[in-house]
């Protein structure tokens, strides 16, 4: 029996009147007053936006260019076309359906079912580390249908590659965002947010999952079915794994599980992903456990040959050309996970201002200035820490000196100070004050990190002598910072 249609049932969390309200997919796309998606999970946020954008792209077959996007921003979306599209594919959006459950495989064998917790990287399952919760495979908690729908989307987008051993497949590739950070420009409302990320689109050659015949187990055995990893709507909602949620009448505890569609690598750049160029190849920019994402933006600057996400370029152009149509400045959210093969180390959401000037030649020049000067000062502090270690410990093994240098708060506190200052630097890109602000922020971060290091090192004679020598080197670093 068909059950829980995602077009009508409430399951997408959005901001509304100061709180969070769940709405169906149809309401999310048609009500212009709803706030943006609001969820504690960065992965869920990215996956939900990708579904909404995929439906819009396919229903409206656009926008063809920036002018059409500006028309939709000013006049509203062509709702009659959108309604007609949703009505046409209404039966393909049931979470439970005998022939075509959404993003699942209806006849997938339920022998050796898995707990639903496998769907979410932040939940414990199998031999995954219990970083975020302590669920057990033997007794997974029941999952309500709205949560199950969101978890399904997250898994298909972010599942990592690795061992599988089902239906003749021993290992499977990861989802499209398994090793990439996703960029989303978030506006005042959900409608604005979708339009900011609805980059110019070419419908030919693309096909959404719900526009194809439902996948069957026979299609997936032995990784038999392969699709090109291209086409915006196809990649945004990609069946990386065969899944069938097992309904218990009021929720889900387990699921049938198997391989999904094998991705054929082709020359395609995901519009929500940034790419760095390495040895002639474009690789997605990833999040890191050790450092904030902004420090890697240098890989996208013109001299480095990288590629900004198409949605970010579109959002910037829409803000510049849209004038008063966008009364508040959009925010940039960088969403994703940090994984070591199949082990999830972190799940992150970083939020930055998105000034219209960011991707202009002037904005990129200021960004280049900020990143290079920050790295230069960071290198100076790294050298200073090693010199301080040598002056304190004397002639020791180099590795021992490096361990002592790394234990000093000098470099970590410096970068922490810049993490706090970088959003304010971006805010000033439109006003021409960004470089002066950044110089002061760098100098302040250097001084504060040094003061903390002074307290850390100690007050014995050799410590004070080492610090006095370090002060001279610090002066050189500050001189370069403020030049």
Coordinates of C-alpha atoms in Angstrom, one line a residue:
X1 CA 0.0 0.0 0.0
X2 CA 1.3 3.4 -0.9
X3 CA 2.1 5.5 2.2
X4 CA 3.7 8.8 3.3
X5 CA 3.8 10.9 0.1
X6 CA 6.7 13.3 0.4
X7 CA 4.9 15.9 -1.6
X8 CA 2.1 16.3 1.0
X9 CA 3.3 14.9 4.3
X10 CA 5.3 17.2 6.5
X11 CA 9.0 16.2 6.7
X12 CA 11.2 19.2 5.5
X13 CA 12.1 21.4 8.5
X14 CA 12.0 25.1 7.8
X15 CA 12.2 28.3 9.8
X16 CA 8.7 29.8 10.3
X17 CA 7.7 32.5 12.8
X18 CA 10.6 32.1 15.0
X19 CA 10.3 28.3 15.2
X20 CA 10.9 25.2 13.1
X21 CA 8.0 23.8 11.1
X22 CA 8.0 20.6 8.9
X23 CA 6.3 21.0 5.5
X24 CA 5.8 18.8 2.5
X25 CA 7.9 19.1 -0.6
X26 CA 5.0 20.7 -2.6
X27 CA 4.5 23.4 0.1
X28 CA 8.2 24.0 0.4
X29 CA 8.4 24.8 -3.3
X30 CA 5.2 26.8 -3.6
X31 CA 5.0 28.9 -0.4
X32 CA 7.1 32.0 -0.8
X33 CA 6.9 33.1 2.8
X34 CA 8.7 30.0 4.4
X35 CA 12.1 30.5 6.0
X36 CA 15.2 28.5 4.9
X37 CA 15.8 24.9 5.9
X38 CA 16.7 24.6 9.6
X39 CA 18.2 21.4 10.9
X40 CA 20.9 20.5 13.3
X41 CA 22.5 18.2 10.7
X42 CA 24.7 19.8 8.0
X43 CA 24.4 16.7 5.8
X44 CA 20.6 16.8 6.0
X45 CA 20.6 20.4 5.1
X46 CA 22.7 19.8 2.0
X47 CA 20.7 16.8 0.9
X48 CA 17.4 18.5 1.3
X49 CA 18.4 21.5 -0.7
X50 CA 19.7 19.2 -3.5
X51 CA 16.3 17.4 -3.7
X52 CA 14.4 20.7 -3.9
X53 CA 16.8 22.1 -6.5
X54 CA 16.6 19.0 -8.6
X55 CA 12.8 19.1 -8.7
X56 CA 12.9 22.8 -9.6
X57 CA 15.4 22.3 -12.4
X58 CA 13.4 19.5 -13.9
X59 CA 10.0 21.1 -13.5
X60 CA 11.0 24.5 -14.9
X61 CA 13.7 23.3 -17.3
X62 CA 15.9 26.2 -16.2
X63 CA 16.8 28.8 -15.5
X64 CA 18.4 29.1 -18.9
X65 CA 20.4 32.1 -17.9
X66 CA 20.8 34.9 -15.3
X67 CA 18.0 37.0 -16.8
X68 CA 15.5 34.2 -16.4
X69 CA 16.6 33.7 -12.8
X70 CA 16.2 37.5 -12.2
X71 CA 12.7 37.3 -13.7
X72 CA 11.7 34.5 -11.3
X73 CA 13.2 36.4 -8.4
X74 CA 11.1 39.5 -9.3
X75 CA 7.9 37.9 -10.6
X76 CA 7.8 34.6 -8.7
X77 CA 8.2 31.0 -9.9
X78 CA 5.9 29.8 -12.7
X79 CA 3.8 27.9 -10.3
X80 CA 1.4 26.3 -12.9
X81 CA 4.4 24.5 -14.5
X82 CA 5.7 23.4 -11.1
X83 CA 2.2 22.1 -10.0
X84 CA 1.8 20.2 -13.3
X85 CA 5.2 18.6 -12.9
X86 CA 4.5 17.5 -9.3
X87 CA 1.1 16.1 -10.2
X88 CA 2.7 14.2 -13.1
X89 CA 5.2 12.4 -10.8
X90 CA 3.1 12.3 -7.6
X91 CA 3.1 8.5 -7.4
X92 CA 6.9 8.4 -7.4
X93 CA 7.3 10.3 -4.1
X94 CA 5.8 7.7 -1.8
X95 CA 8.3 6.7 0.9
X96 CA 6.5 3.3 1.0
X97 CA 5.2 1.9 -2.3
X98 CA 4.8 -1.7 -3.6
X99 CA 6.4 -0.9 -7.0
X100 CA 8.3 2.4 -6.6
X101 CA 9.2 3.6 -3.1
X102 CA 11.1 6.9 -3.3
X103 CA 14.8 6.5 -3.8
X104 CA 14.6 2.8 -2.9
X105 CA 14.2 -0.6 -4.5
X106 CA 10.9 -2.3 -4.0
X107 CA 11.9 -5.9 -4.4
X108 CA 15.3 -5.7 -2.5
X109 CA 15.6 -8.9 -0.4
X110 CA 15.2 -8.3 3.3
X111 CA 17.4 -11.2 4.3
X112 CA 19.9 -10.0 7.0
X113 CA 18.4 -6.5 7.3
X114 CA 20.5 -3.7 8.7
X115 CA 19.5 -1.2 11.4
X116 CA 18.4 2.2 10.0
X117 CA 21.3 3.8 11.9
X118 CA 23.6 2.8 9.1
X119 CA 21.9 5.6 7.0
X120 CA 23.5 8.4 9.1
X121 CA 27.2 8.8 9.5
X122 CA 26.8 10.5 12.9
X123 CA 25.0 7.4 14.3
X124 CA 26.7 4.2 15.5
X125 CA 26.3 1.1 13.5
X126 CA 28.4 -2.0 12.6
X127 CA 32.0 -1.2 13.4
X128 CA 31.6 2.5 13.1
X129 CA 33.0 4.5 16.0
X130 CA 30.4 5.7 18.4
X131 CA 31.4 9.4 18.2
X132 CA 27.9 10.9 18.5
X133 CA 25.6 8.2 20.0
X134 CA 25.6 4.7 21.4
X135 CA 22.8 3.0 19.5
X136 CA 23.3 -0.8 19.1
X137 CA 22.6 -2.9 16.0
X138 CA 20.5 -5.3 18.0
X139 CA 18.0 -2.8 19.2
X140 CA 17.9 0.3 17.1
X141 CA 15.4 3.0 18.2
X142 CA 12.3 3.4 16.0
X143 CA 12.6 6.1 13.4
X144 CA 9.6 8.2 12.4
X145 CA 8.8 8.5 8.8
X146 CA 9.9 12.2 8.3
X147 CA 13.3 11.3 9.9
X148 CA 13.5 8.2 7.8
X149 CA 13.0 10.2 4.6
X150 CA 15.7 12.7 5.5
X151 CA 18.1 9.9 6.6
X152 CA 17.6 8.2 3.3
X153 CA 18.5 11.3 1.4
X154 CA 21.6 11.9 3.5
X155 CA 22.8 8.3 3.0
X156 CA 22.5 8.4 -0.8
X157 CA 24.5 11.6 -1.0
X158 CA 27.2 11.1 1.6
X159 CA 27.7 7.3 2.0
X160 CA 31.4 6.5 1.8
X161 CA 32.8 3.8 -0.5
X162 CA 34.0 0.5 0.8
X163 CA 33.1 -3.1 1.6
X164 CA 29.5 -4.2 0.9
X165 CA 29.4 -8.0 0.1
X166 CA 25.8 -8.1 -1.0
X167 CA 24.1 -9.1 -4.3
X168 CA 27.4 -10.1 -5.9
X169 CA 29.1 -6.8 -5.1
X170 CA 32.1 -6.8 -2.7
X171 CA 32.7 -3.1 -2.5
X172 CA 30.9 0.0 -3.7
X173 CA 31.8 3.6 -4.5
X174 CA 30.7 6.5 -2.3
X175 CA 27.9 8.9 -2.8
X176 CA 28.5 12.1 -4.8
X177 CA 29.3 14.2 -1.7
X178 CA 31.2 11.5 0.2
X179 CA 34.4 13.4 -0.1
X180 CA 33.4 16.9 -1.0
X181 CA 32.3 20.0 0.8
X182 CA 28.9 21.3 -0.5
X183 CA 28.3 25.1 -0.9
X184 CA 24.9 26.6 -0.3
X185 CA 24.0 30.4 -0.5
X186 CA 21.3 30.9 2.1
X187 CA 18.9 33.9 1.8
X188 CA 16.2 35.4 3.9
X189 CA 13.5 32.9 2.8
X190 CA 13.5 29.4 1.4
X191 CA 12.4 30.8 -2.0
X192 CA 15.3 33.2 -2.1
X193 CA 17.7 30.4 -1.1
X194 CA 16.5 28.1 -3.8
X195 CA 16.8 30.9 -6.4
X196 CA 20.3 31.8 -5.2
X197 CA 21.4 28.2 -5.8
X198 CA 19.4 27.6 -9.0
X199 CA 22.3 28.1 -11.4
X200 CA 21.7 28.2 -15.1
X201 CA 20.7 24.7 -16.2
X202 CA 20.8 22.6 -19.4
X203 CA 18.0 20.0 -19.2
X204 CA 19.1 18.0 -22.2
X205 CA 20.9 14.8 -21.2
X206 CA 19.7 15.0 -17.6
X207 CA 17.0 12.9 -16.0
X208 CA 15.8 12.8 -12.4
X209 CA 15.5 9.4 -10.7
X210 CA 11.7 9.7 -10.5
X211 CA 11.5 10.2 -14.2
X212 CA 13.0 6.8 -14.9
X213 CA 11.5 3.4 -14.5
X214 CA 11.9 2.2 -10.9
X215 CA 15.1 0.3 -10.1
X216 CA 14.7 -3.5 -9.4
X217 CA 17.1 -5.8 -7.6
X218 CA 18.0 -7.4 -11.0
X219 CA 19.3 -4.0 -12.1
X220 CA 21.7 -3.8 -9.2
X221 CA 23.1 -7.4 -8.8
X222 CA 26.8 -7.4 -9.6
X223 CA 26.7 -3.6 -10.0
X224 CA 25.0 -4.3 -13.3
X225 CA 23.5 -0.8 -13.8
X226 CA 25.9 2.1 -14.4
X227 CA 24.9 5.7 -15.2
X228 CA 27.2 8.6 -16.1
X229 CA 27.9 10.7 -13.0
X230 CA 26.6 13.8 -14.8
X231 CA 23.4 15.8 -15.1
X232 CA 22.5 18.1 -12.3
X233 CA 19.2 16.5 -11.2
X234 CA 20.6 13.0 -11.6
X235 CA 23.6 13.7 -9.4
X236 CA 21.7 15.7 -6.8
X237 CA 19.5 12.7 -6.0
X238 CA 21.7 9.7 -6.9
X239 CA 20.9 6.1 -5.8
X240 CA 24.3 5.3 -4.4
X241 CA 22.9 2.3 -2.5
X242 CA 19.9 0.0 -2.9
X243 CA 17.7 0.6 0.2
X244 CA 14.3 -0.6 1.2
X245 CA 13.0 0.8 4.4
X246 CA 11.0 -1.9 6.4
X247 CA 7.9 -0.3 7.7
X248 CA 6.7 -1.5 11.2
X249 CA 3.5 0.4 11.0
X250 CA 4.5 3.5 12.8
X251 CA 8.2 3.8 12.1
X252 CA 11.3 2.1 10.8
X253 CA 13.9 0.1 12.7
X254 CA 15.6 -1.9 9.9
X255 CA 16.1 -1.9 6.1
X256 CA 17.0 -4.1 3.3
X257 CA 20.3 -3.1 1.8
X258 CA 22.5 -3.6 -1.2
X259 CA 24.5 -2.0 -4.0
X260 CA 23.2 0.9 -5.9
X261 CA 23.8 2.3 -9.4
X262 CA 27.5 2.2 -10.4
X263 CA 28.7 5.7 -11.2
X264 CA 30.6 6.1 -14.5
X265 CA 33.1 8.9 -14.0
X266 CA 32.8 11.6 -16.7
X267 CA 33.9 15.2 -17.1
X268 CA 31.2 16.8 -14.9
X269 CA 31.5 19.4 -12.1
X270 CA 28.8 19.3 -9.4
X271 CA 27.4 22.9 -9.2
X272 CA 27.5 22.8 -5.4
X273 CA 31.1 21.7 -5.2
X274 CA 34.4 23.6 -5.5
X275 CA 37.3 22.0 -7.3
X276 CA 41.1 22.4 -7.0
X277 CA 43.4 21.6 -9.8
X278 CA 46.1 19.1 -9.1
X279 CA 48.4 17.7 -11.9
X280 CA 45.9 18.6 -14.5
X281 CA 43.0 17.0 -12.7
X282 CA 40.1 18.7 -10.9
X283 CA 39.5 17.3 -7.4
X284 CA 36.7 18.3 -5.0
X285 CA 37.7 20.6 -2.1
X286 CA 37.2 18.7 1.2
X287 CA 36.7 19.7 4.7
X288 CA 39.5 19.1 7.2
X289 CA 39.6 18.1 10.8
X290 CA 42.7 20.3 11.5
X291 CA 41.8 23.5 9.8
X292 CA 38.8 25.8 8.9
X293 CA 37.7 25.6 5.3
X294 CA 38.4 29.3 4.5
X295 CA 42.2 28.6 4.6
X296 CA 41.8 26.3 1.5
X297 CA 40.1 29.0 -0.6
X298 CA 43.4 29.9 -2.1
X299 CA 43.1 26.8 -4.3
X300 CA 40.2 28.5 -6.1
X301 CA 41.9 31.7 -6.9
X302 CA 42.6 32.5 -10.6
X303 CA 46.3 31.8 -10.2
X304 CA 45.7 28.4 -8.8
X305 CA 43.4 27.3 -11.6
X306 CA 40.6 26.0 -9.3
X307 CA 36.9 26.2 -9.9
X308 CA 34.4 27.9 -7.7
X309 CA 31.0 26.2 -7.2
X310 CA 28.6 27.2 -10.0
X311 CA 25.9 27.9 -7.4
X312 CA 28.2 30.4 -5.7
X313 CA 29.0 32.2 -8.9
X314 CA 25.3 32.4 -9.7
X315 CA 24.4 33.6 -6.2
X316 CA 27.0 36.4 -6.5
X317 CA 25.7 37.5 -9.9
X318 CA 22.1 37.4 -8.7
X319 CA 23.0 39.6 -5.7
X320 CA 24.9 42.1 -7.8
X321 CA 22.2 42.3 -10.6
X322 CA 19.2 41.8 -8.4
X323 CA 19.6 45.1 -6.5
X324 CA 16.7 45.6 -4.1
X325 CA 15.1 42.3 -4.9
X326 CA 17.3 40.7 -2.3
X327 CA 16.9 43.0 0.8
X328 CA 19.4 41.1 3.0
X329 CA 22.8 39.7 2.2
X330 CA 23.0 36.0 1.7
X331 CA 25.2 33.8 3.9
X332 CA 27.4 31.1 2.6
X333 CA 27.2 27.6 4.3
X334 CA 29.9 25.0 3.7
X335 CA 28.5 21.6 4.6
X336 CA 30.0 18.1 4.7
X337 CA 31.8 15.4 6.5
X338 CA 35.5 14.5 7.1
X339 CA 36.1 10.8 6.5
X340 CA 39.1 8.5 6.6
X341 CA 38.0 5.9 4.1
X342 CA 34.8 4.6 5.6
X343 CA 35.4 6.1 9.1
X344 CA 33.6 9.4 9.7
X345 CA 35.9 11.7 11.7
X346 CA 33.7 14.8 11.7
X347 CA 30.5 16.4 10.4
X348 CA 30.7 20.1 9.9
X349 CA 28.8 23.3 9.0
X350 CA 30.8 26.5 8.5
X351 CA 29.0 29.8 7.9
X352 CA 30.4 32.9 6.3
X353 CA 29.1 36.2 4.8
X354 CA 28.6 36.1 1.1
X355 CA 29.4 39.7 -0.1
X356 CA 28.4 40.4 -3.7
X357 CA 32.1 41.5 -4.3
X358 CA 33.6 38.2 -3.3
X359 CA 33.9 36.7 -6.8
X360 CA 34.7 40.0 -8.6
X361 CA 38.3 40.7 -9.7
X362 CA 38.7 43.2 -6.8
X363 CA 37.2 40.8 -4.3
X364 CA 39.4 37.9 -5.4
X365 CA 42.5 40.1 -5.3
X366 CA 41.7 41.1 -1.7
X367 CA 41.1 37.4 -0.8
X368 CA 44.4 36.4 -2.4
X369 CA 46.1 39.1 -0.3
X370 CA 44.5 37.9 2.9
X371 CA 45.2 34.2 2.4
X372 CA 48.8 34.7 1.4
X373 CA 49.6 37.1 4.2
X374 CA 48.0 34.8 6.7
X375 CA 50.0 31.8 5.5
X376 CA 53.2 33.8 5.4
X377 CA 52.7 34.9 9.1
X378 CA 51.7 31.4 10.0
X379 CA 55.0 30.1 8.5
X380 CA 56.9 32.7 10.5
X381 CA 55.2 31.6 13.7
X382 CA 56.0 27.9 12.9
X383 CA 59.6 28.8 12.6
X384 CA 59.5 30.9 15.7
X385 CA 58.0 28.0 17.7
X386 CA 60.8 25.7 16.6
X387 CA 63.5 28.3 17.4
X388 CA 61.9 28.7 20.8
X389 CA 61.9 25.0 21.4
X390 CA 65.6 24.8 20.5
X391 CA 66.5 27.7 22.8
X392 CA 64.6 26.1 25.7
X393 CA 65.6 22.5 25.3
X394 CA 69.0 22.9 23.7
X395 CA 70.6 20.6 21.2
X396 CA 68.0 17.8 21.1
X397 CA 66.7 15.4 18.5
X398 CA 64.9 17.3 15.8
X399 CA 61.7 15.3 16.2
X400 CA 61.7 16.1 20.0
X401 CA 62.1 19.8 19.2
X402 CA 59.2 19.6 16.7
X403 CA 57.0 17.9 19.3
X404 CA 57.7 20.6 21.8
X405 CA 57.1 23.3 19.2
X406 CA 53.8 21.8 18.3
X407 CA 52.8 21.7 22.0
X408 CA 53.1 25.5 22.2
X409 CA 49.9 27.5 21.8
X410 CA 51.6 29.9 19.3
X411 CA 50.3 28.6 16.0
X412 CA 47.0 27.1 17.1
X413 CA 45.9 30.4 18.8
X414 CA 47.0 32.4 15.9
X415 CA 44.8 30.5 13.5
X416 CA 42.0 30.5 16.0
X417 CA 42.1 34.3 16.1
X418 CA 42.0 34.5 12.3
X419 CA 39.0 32.0 12.3
X420 CA 37.1 34.6 14.3
X421 CA 38.2 37.5 12.2
X422 CA 37.8 36.1 8.7
X423 CA 33.9 36.6 8.5
X424 CA 34.4 40.2 9.3
X425 CA 37.1 40.5 6.6
X426 CA 34.5 39.1 4.1
X427 CA 32.0 41.6 5.3
X428 CA 34.3 44.4 4.4
X429 CA 35.0 43.3 0.8
X430 CA 32.2 45.5 -0.5
X431 CA 33.5 48.6 1.2
X432 CA 37.2 48.7 0.3
X433 CA 38.4 48.4 3.9
X434 CA 39.1 44.7 3.8
X435 CA 42.9 44.8 3.5
X436 CA 43.5 47.3 6.3
X437 CA 41.1 45.4 8.6
X438 CA 43.0 42.1 7.8
X439 CA 46.4 43.6 8.6
X440 CA 45.2 44.6 12.0
X441 CA 43.5 41.3 12.6
X442 CA 46.8 39.5 11.7
X443 CA 48.8 41.6 14.0
X444 CA 46.3 41.2 16.8
X445 CA 46.3 37.4 16.3
X446 CA 50.1 37.3 16.3
X447 CA 50.4 39.3 19.5
X448 CA 47.7 37.4 21.4
X449 CA 49.2 34.1 20.4
X450 CA 52.7 35.2 21.5
X451 CA 51.4 36.5 24.9
X452 CA 49.8 33.1 25.6
X453 CA 53.0 31.4 24.6
X454 CA 55.0 33.6 27.0
X455 CA 52.8 32.3 29.9
X456 CA 53.1 28.8 28.7
X457 CA 56.9 28.6 28.4
X458 CA 57.9 29.4 32.0
X459 CA 60.0 31.8 34.0
X460 CA 63.4 30.1 34.6
X461 CA 66.5 31.8 33.3
X462 CA 66.7 29.8 30.1
X463 CA 63.0 30.3 29.4
X464 CA 63.3 34.1 29.8
X465 CA 66.4 34.2 27.6
X466 CA 64.6 32.1 24.9
X467 CA 61.6 34.4 25.0
X468 CA 63.8 37.5 24.7
X469 CA 65.4 36.1 21.6
X470 CA 61.9 35.2 20.3
X471 CA 60.7 38.8 20.8
X472 CA 63.2 40.0 18.2
X473 CA 61.9 37.4 15.7
X474 CA 58.4 38.3 16.5
X475 CA 59.1 41.9 15.6
X476 CA 60.1 40.8 12.1
X477 CA 56.9 38.9 11.7
X478 CA 54.8 41.9 12.7
X479 CA 56.7 44.2 10.4
X480 CA 55.9 41.9 7.5
X481 CA 52.3 41.6 8.6
X482 CA 51.7 45.3 8.7
X483 CA 53.7 46.3 5.6

